[in-house]
CSV table of C-alpha atoms in Angstrom, one decimal:
chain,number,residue,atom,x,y,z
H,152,UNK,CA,43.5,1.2,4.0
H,153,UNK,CA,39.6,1.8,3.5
H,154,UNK,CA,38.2,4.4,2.3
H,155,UNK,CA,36.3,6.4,4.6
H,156,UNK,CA,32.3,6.4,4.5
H,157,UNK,CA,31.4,10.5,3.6
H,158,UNK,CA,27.8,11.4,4.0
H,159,UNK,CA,27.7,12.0,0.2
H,160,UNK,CA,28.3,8.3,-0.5
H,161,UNK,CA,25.0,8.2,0.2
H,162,UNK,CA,23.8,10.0,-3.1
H,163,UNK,CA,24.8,6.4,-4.7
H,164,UNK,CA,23.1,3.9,-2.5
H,165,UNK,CA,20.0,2.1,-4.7
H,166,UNK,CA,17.1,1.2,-2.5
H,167,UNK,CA,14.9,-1.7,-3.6
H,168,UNK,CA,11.9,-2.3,-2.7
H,169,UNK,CA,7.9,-4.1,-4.1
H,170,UNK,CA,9.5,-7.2,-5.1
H,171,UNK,CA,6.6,-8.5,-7.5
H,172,UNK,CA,6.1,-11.7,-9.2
H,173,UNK,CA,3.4,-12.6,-12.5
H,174,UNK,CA,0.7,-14.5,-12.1
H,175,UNK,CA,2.1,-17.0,-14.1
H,176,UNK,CA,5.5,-17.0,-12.6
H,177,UNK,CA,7.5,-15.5,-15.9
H,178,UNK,CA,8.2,-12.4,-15.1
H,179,UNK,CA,9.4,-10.6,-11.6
H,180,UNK,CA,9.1,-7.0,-10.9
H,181,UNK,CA,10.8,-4.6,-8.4
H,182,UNK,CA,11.3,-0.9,-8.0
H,183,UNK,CA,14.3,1.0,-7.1
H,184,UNK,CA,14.8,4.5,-6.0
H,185,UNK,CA,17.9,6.4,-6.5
H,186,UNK,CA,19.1,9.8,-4.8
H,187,UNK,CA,18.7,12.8,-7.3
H,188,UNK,CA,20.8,15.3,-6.7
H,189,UNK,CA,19.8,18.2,-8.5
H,190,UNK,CA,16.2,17.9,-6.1
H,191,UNK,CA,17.6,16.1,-3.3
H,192,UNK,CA,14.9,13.4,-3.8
H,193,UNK,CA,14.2,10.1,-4.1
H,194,UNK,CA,13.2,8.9,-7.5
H,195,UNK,CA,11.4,5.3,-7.9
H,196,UNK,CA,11.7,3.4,-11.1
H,197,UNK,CA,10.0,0.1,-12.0
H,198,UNK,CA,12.2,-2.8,-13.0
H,199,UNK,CA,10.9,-5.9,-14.3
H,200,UNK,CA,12.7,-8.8,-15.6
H,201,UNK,CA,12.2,-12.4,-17.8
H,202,UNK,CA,12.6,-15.2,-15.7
H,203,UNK,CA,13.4,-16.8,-19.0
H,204,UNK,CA,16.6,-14.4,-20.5
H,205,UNK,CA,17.2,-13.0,-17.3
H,206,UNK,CA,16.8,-9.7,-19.5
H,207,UNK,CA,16.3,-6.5,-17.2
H,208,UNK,CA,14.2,-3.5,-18.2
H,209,UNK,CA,13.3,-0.7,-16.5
H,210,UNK,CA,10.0,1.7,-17.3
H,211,UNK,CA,10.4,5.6,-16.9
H,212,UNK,CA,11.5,7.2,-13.8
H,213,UNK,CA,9.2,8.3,-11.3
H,214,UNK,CA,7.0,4.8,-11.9
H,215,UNK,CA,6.4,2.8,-8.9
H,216,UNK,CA,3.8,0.2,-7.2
H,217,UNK,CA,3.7,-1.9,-10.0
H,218,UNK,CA,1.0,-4.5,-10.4
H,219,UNK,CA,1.2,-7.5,-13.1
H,220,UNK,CA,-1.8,-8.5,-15.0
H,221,UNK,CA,-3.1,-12.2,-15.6
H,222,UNK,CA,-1.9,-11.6,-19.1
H,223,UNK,CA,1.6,-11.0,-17.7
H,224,UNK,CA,2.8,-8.6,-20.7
H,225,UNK,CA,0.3,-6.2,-19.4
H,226,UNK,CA,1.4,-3.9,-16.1
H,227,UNK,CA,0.1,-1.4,-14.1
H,228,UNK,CA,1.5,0.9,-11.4
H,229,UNK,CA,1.6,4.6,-10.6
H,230,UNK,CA,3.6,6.9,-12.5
H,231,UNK,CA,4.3,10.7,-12.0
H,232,UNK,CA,4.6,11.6,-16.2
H,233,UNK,CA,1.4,13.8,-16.0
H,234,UNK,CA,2.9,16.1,-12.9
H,235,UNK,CA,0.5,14.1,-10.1
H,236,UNK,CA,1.0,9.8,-9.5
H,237,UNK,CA,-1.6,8.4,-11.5
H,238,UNK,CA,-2.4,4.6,-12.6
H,239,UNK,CA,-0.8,3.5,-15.7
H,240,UNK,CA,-1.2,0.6,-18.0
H,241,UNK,CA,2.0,-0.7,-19.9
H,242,UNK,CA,2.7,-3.5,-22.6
H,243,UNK,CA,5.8,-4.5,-21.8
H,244,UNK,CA,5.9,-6.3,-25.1
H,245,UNK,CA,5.8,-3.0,-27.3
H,246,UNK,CA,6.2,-0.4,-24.5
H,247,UNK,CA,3.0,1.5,-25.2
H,248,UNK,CA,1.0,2.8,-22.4
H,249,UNK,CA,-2.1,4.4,-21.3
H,250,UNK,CA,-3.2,6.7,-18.5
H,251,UNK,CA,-5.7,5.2,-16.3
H,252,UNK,CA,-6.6,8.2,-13.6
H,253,UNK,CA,-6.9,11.8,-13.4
H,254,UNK,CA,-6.8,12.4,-10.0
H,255,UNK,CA,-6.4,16.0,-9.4
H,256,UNK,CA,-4.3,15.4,-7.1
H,257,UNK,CA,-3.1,12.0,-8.0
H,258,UNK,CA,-3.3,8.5,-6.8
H,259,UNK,CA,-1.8,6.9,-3.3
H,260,UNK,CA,-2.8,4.1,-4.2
H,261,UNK,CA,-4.6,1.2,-5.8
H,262,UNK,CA,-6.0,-2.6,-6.0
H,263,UNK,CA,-7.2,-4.3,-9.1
H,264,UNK,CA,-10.4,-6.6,-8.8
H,265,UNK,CA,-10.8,-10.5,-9.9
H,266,UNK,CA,-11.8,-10.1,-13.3
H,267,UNK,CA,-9.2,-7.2,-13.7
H,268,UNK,CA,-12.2,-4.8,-14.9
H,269,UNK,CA,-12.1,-2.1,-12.4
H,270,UNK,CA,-9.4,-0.3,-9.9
H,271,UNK,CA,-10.2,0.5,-6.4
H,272,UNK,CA,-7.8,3.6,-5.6
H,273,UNK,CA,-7.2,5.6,-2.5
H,274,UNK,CA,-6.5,10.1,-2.9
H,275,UNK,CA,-6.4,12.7,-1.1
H,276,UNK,CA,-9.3,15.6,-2.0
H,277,UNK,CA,-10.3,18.5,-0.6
H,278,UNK,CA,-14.5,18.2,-0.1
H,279,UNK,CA,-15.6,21.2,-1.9
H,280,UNK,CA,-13.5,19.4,-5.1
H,281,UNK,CA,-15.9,16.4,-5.0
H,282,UNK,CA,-19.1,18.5,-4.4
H,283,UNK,CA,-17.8,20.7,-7.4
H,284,UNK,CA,-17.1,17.5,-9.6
H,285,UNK,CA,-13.7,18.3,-10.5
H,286,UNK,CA,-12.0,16.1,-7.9
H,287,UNK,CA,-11.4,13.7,-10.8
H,288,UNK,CA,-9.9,16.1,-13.3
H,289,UNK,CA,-6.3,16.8,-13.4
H,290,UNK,CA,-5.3,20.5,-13.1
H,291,UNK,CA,-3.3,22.4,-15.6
H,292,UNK,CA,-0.2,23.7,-14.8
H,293,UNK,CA,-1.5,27.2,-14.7
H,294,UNK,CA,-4.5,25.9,-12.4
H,295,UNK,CA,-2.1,23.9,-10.2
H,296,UNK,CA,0.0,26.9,-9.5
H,297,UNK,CA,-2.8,28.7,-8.5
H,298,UNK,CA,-4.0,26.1,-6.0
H,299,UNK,CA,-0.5,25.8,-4.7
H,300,UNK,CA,-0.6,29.2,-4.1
H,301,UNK,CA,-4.4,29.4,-2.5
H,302,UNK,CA,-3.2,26.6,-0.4
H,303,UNK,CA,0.2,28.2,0.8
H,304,UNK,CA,-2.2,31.0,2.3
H,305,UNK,CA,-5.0,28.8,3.7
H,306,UNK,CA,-5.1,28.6,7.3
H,307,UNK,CA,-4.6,25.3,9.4
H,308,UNK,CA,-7.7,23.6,10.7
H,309,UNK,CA,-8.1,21.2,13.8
H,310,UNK,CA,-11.8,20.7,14.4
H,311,UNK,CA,-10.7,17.4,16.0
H,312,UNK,CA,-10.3,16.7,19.6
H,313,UNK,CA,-6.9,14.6,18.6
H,314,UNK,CA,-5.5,17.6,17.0
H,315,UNK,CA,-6.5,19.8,19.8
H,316,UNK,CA,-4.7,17.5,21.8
H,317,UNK,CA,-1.3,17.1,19.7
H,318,UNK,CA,-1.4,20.3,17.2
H,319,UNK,CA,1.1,18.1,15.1
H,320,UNK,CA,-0.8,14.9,14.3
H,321,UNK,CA,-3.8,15.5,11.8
H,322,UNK,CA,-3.5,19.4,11.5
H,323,UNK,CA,-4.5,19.9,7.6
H,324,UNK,CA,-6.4,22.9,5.9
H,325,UNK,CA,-9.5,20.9,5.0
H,326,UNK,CA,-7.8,17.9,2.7
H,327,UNK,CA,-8.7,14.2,4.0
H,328,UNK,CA,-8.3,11.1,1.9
H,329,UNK,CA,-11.4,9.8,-0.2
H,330,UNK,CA,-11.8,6.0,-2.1
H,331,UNK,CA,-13.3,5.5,-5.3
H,332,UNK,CA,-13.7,2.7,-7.9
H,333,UNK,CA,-12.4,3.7,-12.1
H,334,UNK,CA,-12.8,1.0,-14.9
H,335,UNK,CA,-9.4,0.3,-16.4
H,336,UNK,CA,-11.2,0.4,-19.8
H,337,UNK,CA,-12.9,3.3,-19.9
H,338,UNK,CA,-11.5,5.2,-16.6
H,339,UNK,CA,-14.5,6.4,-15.9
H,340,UNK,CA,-14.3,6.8,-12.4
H,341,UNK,CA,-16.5,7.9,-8.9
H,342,UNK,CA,-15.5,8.5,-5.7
H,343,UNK,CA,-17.2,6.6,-2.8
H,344,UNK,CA,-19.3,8.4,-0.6
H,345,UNK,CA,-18.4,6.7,3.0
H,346,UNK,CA,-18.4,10.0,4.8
H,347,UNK,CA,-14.9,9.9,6.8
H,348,UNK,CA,-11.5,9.4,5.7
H,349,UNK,CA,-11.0,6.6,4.4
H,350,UNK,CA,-7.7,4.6,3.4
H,351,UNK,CA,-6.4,1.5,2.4
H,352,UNK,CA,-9.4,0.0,0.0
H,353,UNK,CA,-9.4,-3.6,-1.3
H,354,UNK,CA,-11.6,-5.6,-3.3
H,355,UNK,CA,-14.2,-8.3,-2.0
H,356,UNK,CA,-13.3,-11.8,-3.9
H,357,UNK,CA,-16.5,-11.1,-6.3
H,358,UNK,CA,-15.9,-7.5,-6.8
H,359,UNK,CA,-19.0,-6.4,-5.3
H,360,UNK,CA,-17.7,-4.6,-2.5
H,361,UNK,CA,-14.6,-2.5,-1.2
H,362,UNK,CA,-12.8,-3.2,2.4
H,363,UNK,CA,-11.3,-0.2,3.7
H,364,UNK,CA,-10.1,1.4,7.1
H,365,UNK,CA,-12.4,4.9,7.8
H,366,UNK,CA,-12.2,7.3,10.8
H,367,UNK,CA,-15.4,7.6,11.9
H,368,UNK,CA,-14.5,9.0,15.5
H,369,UNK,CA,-14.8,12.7,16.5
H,370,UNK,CA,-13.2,12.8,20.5
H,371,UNK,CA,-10.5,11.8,21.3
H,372,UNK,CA,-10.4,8.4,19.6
H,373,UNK,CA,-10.3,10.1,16.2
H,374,UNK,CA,-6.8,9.0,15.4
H,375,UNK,CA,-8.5,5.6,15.6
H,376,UNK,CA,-9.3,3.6,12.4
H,377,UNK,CA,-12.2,0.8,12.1
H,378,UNK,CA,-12.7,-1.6,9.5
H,379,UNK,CA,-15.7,-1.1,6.9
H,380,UNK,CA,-17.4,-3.3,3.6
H,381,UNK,CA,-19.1,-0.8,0.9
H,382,UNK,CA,-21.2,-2.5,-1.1
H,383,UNK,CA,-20.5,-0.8,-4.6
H,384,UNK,CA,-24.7,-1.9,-5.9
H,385,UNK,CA,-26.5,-0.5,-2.7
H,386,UNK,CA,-24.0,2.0,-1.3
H,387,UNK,CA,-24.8,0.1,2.0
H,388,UNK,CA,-21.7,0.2,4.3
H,389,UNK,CA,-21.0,-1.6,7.3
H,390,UNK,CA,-18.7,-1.6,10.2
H,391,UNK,CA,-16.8,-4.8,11.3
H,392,UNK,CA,-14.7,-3.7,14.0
H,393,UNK,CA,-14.9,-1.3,16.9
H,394,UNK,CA,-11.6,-0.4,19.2
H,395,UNK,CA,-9.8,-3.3,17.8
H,396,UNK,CA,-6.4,-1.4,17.5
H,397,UNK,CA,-6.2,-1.7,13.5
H,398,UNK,CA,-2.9,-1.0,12.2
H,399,UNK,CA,-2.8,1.6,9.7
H,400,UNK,CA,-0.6,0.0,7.4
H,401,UNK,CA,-1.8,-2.4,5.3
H,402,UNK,CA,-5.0,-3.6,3.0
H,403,UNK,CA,-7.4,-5.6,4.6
H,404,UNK,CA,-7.0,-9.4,3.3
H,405,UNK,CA,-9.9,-11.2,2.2
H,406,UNK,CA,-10.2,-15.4,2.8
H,407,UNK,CA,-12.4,-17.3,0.2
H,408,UNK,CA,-14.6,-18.8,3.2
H,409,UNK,CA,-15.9,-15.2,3.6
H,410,UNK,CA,-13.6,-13.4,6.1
H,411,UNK,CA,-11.9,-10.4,6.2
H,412,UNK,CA,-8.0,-10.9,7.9
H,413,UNK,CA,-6.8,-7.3,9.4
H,414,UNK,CA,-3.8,-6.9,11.7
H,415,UNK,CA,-4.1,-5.2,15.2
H,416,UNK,CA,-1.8,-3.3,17.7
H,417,UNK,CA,-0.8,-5.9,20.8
H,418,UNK,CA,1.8,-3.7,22.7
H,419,UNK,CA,4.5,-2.9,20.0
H,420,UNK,CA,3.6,-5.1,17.3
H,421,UNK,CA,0.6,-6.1,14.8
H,422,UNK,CA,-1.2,-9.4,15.0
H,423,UNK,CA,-3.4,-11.2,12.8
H,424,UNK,CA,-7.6,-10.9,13.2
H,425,UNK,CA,-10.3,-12.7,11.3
H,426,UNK,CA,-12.9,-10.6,11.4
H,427,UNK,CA,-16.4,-13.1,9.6
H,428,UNK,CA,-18.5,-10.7,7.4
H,429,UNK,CA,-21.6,-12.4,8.4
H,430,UNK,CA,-21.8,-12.0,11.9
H,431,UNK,CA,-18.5,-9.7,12.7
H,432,UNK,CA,-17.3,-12.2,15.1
H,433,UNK,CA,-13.4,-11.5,15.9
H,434,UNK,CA,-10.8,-14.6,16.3
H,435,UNK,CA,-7.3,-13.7,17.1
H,436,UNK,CA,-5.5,-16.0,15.1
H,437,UNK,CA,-2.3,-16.1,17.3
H,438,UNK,CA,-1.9,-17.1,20.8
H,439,UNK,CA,1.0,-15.5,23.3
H,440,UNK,CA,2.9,-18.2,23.2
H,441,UNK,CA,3.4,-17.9,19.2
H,442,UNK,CA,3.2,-14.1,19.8
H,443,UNK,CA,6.5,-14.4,22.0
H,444,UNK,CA,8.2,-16.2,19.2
H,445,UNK,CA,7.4,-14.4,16.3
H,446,UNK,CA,7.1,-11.2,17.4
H,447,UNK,CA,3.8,-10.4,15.5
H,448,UNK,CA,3.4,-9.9,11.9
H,449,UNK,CA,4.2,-6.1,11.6
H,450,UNK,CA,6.7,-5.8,8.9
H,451,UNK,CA,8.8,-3.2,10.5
H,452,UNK,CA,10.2,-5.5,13.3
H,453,UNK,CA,13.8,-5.3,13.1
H,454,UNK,CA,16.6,-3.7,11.6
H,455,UNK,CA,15.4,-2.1,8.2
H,456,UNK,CA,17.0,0.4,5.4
H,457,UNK,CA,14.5,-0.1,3.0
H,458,UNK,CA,13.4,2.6,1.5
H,459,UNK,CA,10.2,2.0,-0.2
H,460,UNK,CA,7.2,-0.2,0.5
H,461,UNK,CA,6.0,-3.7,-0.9
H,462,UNK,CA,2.8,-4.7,-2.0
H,463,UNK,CA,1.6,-6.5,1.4
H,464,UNK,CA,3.7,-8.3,4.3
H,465,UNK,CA,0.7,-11.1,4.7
H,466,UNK,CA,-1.2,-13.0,1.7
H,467,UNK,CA,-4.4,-15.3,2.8
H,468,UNK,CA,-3.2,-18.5,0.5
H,469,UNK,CA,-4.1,-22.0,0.9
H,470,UNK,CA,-5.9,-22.3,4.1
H,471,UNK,CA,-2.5,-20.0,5.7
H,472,UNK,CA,-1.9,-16.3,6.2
H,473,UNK,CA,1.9,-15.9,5.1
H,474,UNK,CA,3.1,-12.8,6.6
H,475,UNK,CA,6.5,-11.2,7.5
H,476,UNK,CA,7.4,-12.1,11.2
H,477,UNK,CA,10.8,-12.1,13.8
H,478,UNK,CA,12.2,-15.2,13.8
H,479,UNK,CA,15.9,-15.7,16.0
H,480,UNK,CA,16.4,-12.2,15.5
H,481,UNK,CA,15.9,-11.9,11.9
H,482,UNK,CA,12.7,-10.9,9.8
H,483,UNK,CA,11.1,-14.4,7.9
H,484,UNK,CA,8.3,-15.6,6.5
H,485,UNK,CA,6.0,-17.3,8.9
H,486,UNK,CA,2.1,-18.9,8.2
H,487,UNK,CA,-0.5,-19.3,10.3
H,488,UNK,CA,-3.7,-21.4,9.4
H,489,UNK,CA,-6.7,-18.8,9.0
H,490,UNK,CA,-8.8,-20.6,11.2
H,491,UNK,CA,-6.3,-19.9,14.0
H,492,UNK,CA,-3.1,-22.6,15.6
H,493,UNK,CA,0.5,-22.9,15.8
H,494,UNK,CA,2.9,-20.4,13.7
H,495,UNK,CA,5.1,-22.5,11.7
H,496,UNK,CA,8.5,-20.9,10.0
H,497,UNK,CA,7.9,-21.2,6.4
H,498,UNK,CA,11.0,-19.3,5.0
H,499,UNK,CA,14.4,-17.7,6.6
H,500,UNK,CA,17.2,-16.5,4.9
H,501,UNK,CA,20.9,-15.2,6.1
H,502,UNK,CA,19.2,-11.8,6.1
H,503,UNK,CA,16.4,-10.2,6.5
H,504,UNK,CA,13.6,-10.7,4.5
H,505,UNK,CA,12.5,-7.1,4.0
H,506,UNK,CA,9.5,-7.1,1.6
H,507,UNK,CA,8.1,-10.4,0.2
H,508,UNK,CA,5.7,-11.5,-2.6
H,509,UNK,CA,3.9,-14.9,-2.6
H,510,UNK,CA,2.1,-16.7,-5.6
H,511,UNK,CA,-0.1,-20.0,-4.5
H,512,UNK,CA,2.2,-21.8,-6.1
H,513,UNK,CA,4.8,-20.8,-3.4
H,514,UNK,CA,7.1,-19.3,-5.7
H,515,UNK,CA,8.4,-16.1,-3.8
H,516,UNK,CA,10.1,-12.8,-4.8
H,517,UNK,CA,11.8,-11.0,-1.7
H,518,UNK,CA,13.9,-7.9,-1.0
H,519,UNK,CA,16.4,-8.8,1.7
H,520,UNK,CA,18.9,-6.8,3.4
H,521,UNK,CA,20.4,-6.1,7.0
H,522,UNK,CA,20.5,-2.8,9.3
H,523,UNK,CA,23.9,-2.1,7.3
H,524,UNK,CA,23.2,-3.2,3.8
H,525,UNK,CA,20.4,-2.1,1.1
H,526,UNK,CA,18.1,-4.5,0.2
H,527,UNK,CA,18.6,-6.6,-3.0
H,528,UNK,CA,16.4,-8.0,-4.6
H,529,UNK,CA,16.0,-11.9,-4.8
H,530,UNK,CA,14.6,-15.1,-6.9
């Protein structure tokens, strides 16, 4: 007879998630979180593993969003060792490693440009922390108690029509989340001055400018996102989109014929946009009829127990968008060219494809699991 399933099974399930590949296709990466039961959380941990040996090593707990340099024994991601998630820098050949960030209050996080020089992040602040300069100073443990405390007491604000309009969405005491750029090797670091939340930040091909999704609404389109470039030599910054529908959960894409590809709400789901940087004119790159069979491209489309997030569900590669999309009732990989036509099937498997990473090579790492199984993570 089978055992029967107790709640406190649950305490052993391993959640996988960021399936990662190196640039050069030798090394795979992917982070698991386990229940800890003395805090009753979650705790990520980086794996990463040789293609080569097969050999399986994991980095410290609490690591997580890691990121492979084009010298694929170096590694970043975010790791909690100083008390707040900052971005680290591991050699995975002699396991040193060196904090990037000083976030007071830690990273969300981060991209890494072309030339692998600099590290756009994403944090929240509180203002007066970035007019005082100390926004990007960690605190002590002393000083953080006391701001834990300060903030305990610190009354709830909603300035914003939204929150007047549901108390529960975007009711904060003053905190909003800020960009900035850090050179990984200095880490000397600024914080962008865009004026509005901001969130999501990627690098522009060149590394002259930073894409990113801002609120710039005060009524009662304020829970609304648009799509911005900051140019990090002029501080100009320009908006792309307006009422689009943007889909706050992902980093905008950039196409080497000078486009930016962002995914939009269209009823339920998220569907690819190519918004041109020159002249901000917006293609839709799917039509209904490929709408109806794929469902869109937002990754959480059907049954889903990850627990965790991956890199991206859509990379701009080869003329295509590859991106996560529903597929005969089961979550795939699909492309669609950039400049807009039919959505071909590029990749299905006997379960669903939670979490995806794609080198131009087309070699893919994937996390893959059904509404009743964990992910695993697959070669």
């Amino acid at each position: 007879m089978a055992k029967q399933f107790k709640p406190e099974h649950l305490k052993h399930f391993r959640y996988v998630s960021w399936p990662m590949l190196s640039a050069d296709g030798t090394k795979a990466a992917y982070v698991v979180k386990t229940s800890e039961e003395a805090s009753g959380l979650h705790i990520p941990q980086v794996h990463w593993i040789d293609r080569a040996t097969q050999a399986d090593s994991a980095l410290m707990a609490g690591t997580h969003a890691p990121v492979f340099l084009r010298d694929s024994s170096k590694m970043l991601c975010l790791s909690a060792e100083s008390g707040e998630d900052q971005v680290w820098l591991y050699d995975l050949t002699d396991g040193s490693k060196q904090q990037l960030t000083h976030l007071r209050h830690g990273v969300k996080r981060f991209r890494v440009n072309g030339d692998e020089t600099q590290l756009v992040f994403e944090a929240i602040l509180w203002p007066e922390e970035v007019e005082e300069g100390i926004a990007l100073t960690e605190m002590s443990p002393e000083e953080k108690s006391a701001w834990e405390e300060e903030i305990e007491w610190r009354p709830y604000e909603a300035t914003e029509l939204v929150c007047k309009m549901d108390e529960w969405y975007g009711m904060r005491k003053g905190e909003f989340e800020h960009i900035g750029v850090a050179d990984i090797a200095t880490g000397a670091a600024r914080i962008l001055p865009t004026g509005m939340a901001s969130i999501y930040p990627a690098f522009s091909p060149d590394g002259k400018a930073v894409a990113f999704y801002g609120y710039p609404y005060h009524d009662a389109r304020g829970n609304a996102v648009e799509l911005f470039l900051y140019d990090l030599t002029t501080g100009e910054m320009t908006q792309l989109s307006e009422g689009l529908g943007i889909c706050k959960d992902h980093c905008p894409i950039f196409t080497e014929d000078g486009a930016v590809i962002t995914f939009a709400y269209q009823g339920m789901v998220g569907a690819p946009y190519r918004i041109d940087i020159a002249d901000k004119a917006i293609t839709p790159l799917m039509d209904d009829a490929d709408d109806k069979i794929t469902h869109g491209a937002n990754p959480l489309i059907t049954g889903r127990t990850e627990n965790g997030a991956s890199f991206a569900y859509a990379y701009a590669q080869e003329g295509y968008l590859y991106f996560l999309g529903a597929r005969n009732s089961r979550t795939s990989i699909c492309r669609v060219p950039l400049l807009g036509g039919p959505v071909e099937l590029v990749q299905q498997a006997e379960s669903d494809i939670q979490g995806f990473f794609r080198l131009p090579s087309g070699d893919v790492a994937c996390a893959m699991g059904t509404l009743a199984t964990p992910p695993e993570f697959c070669l």
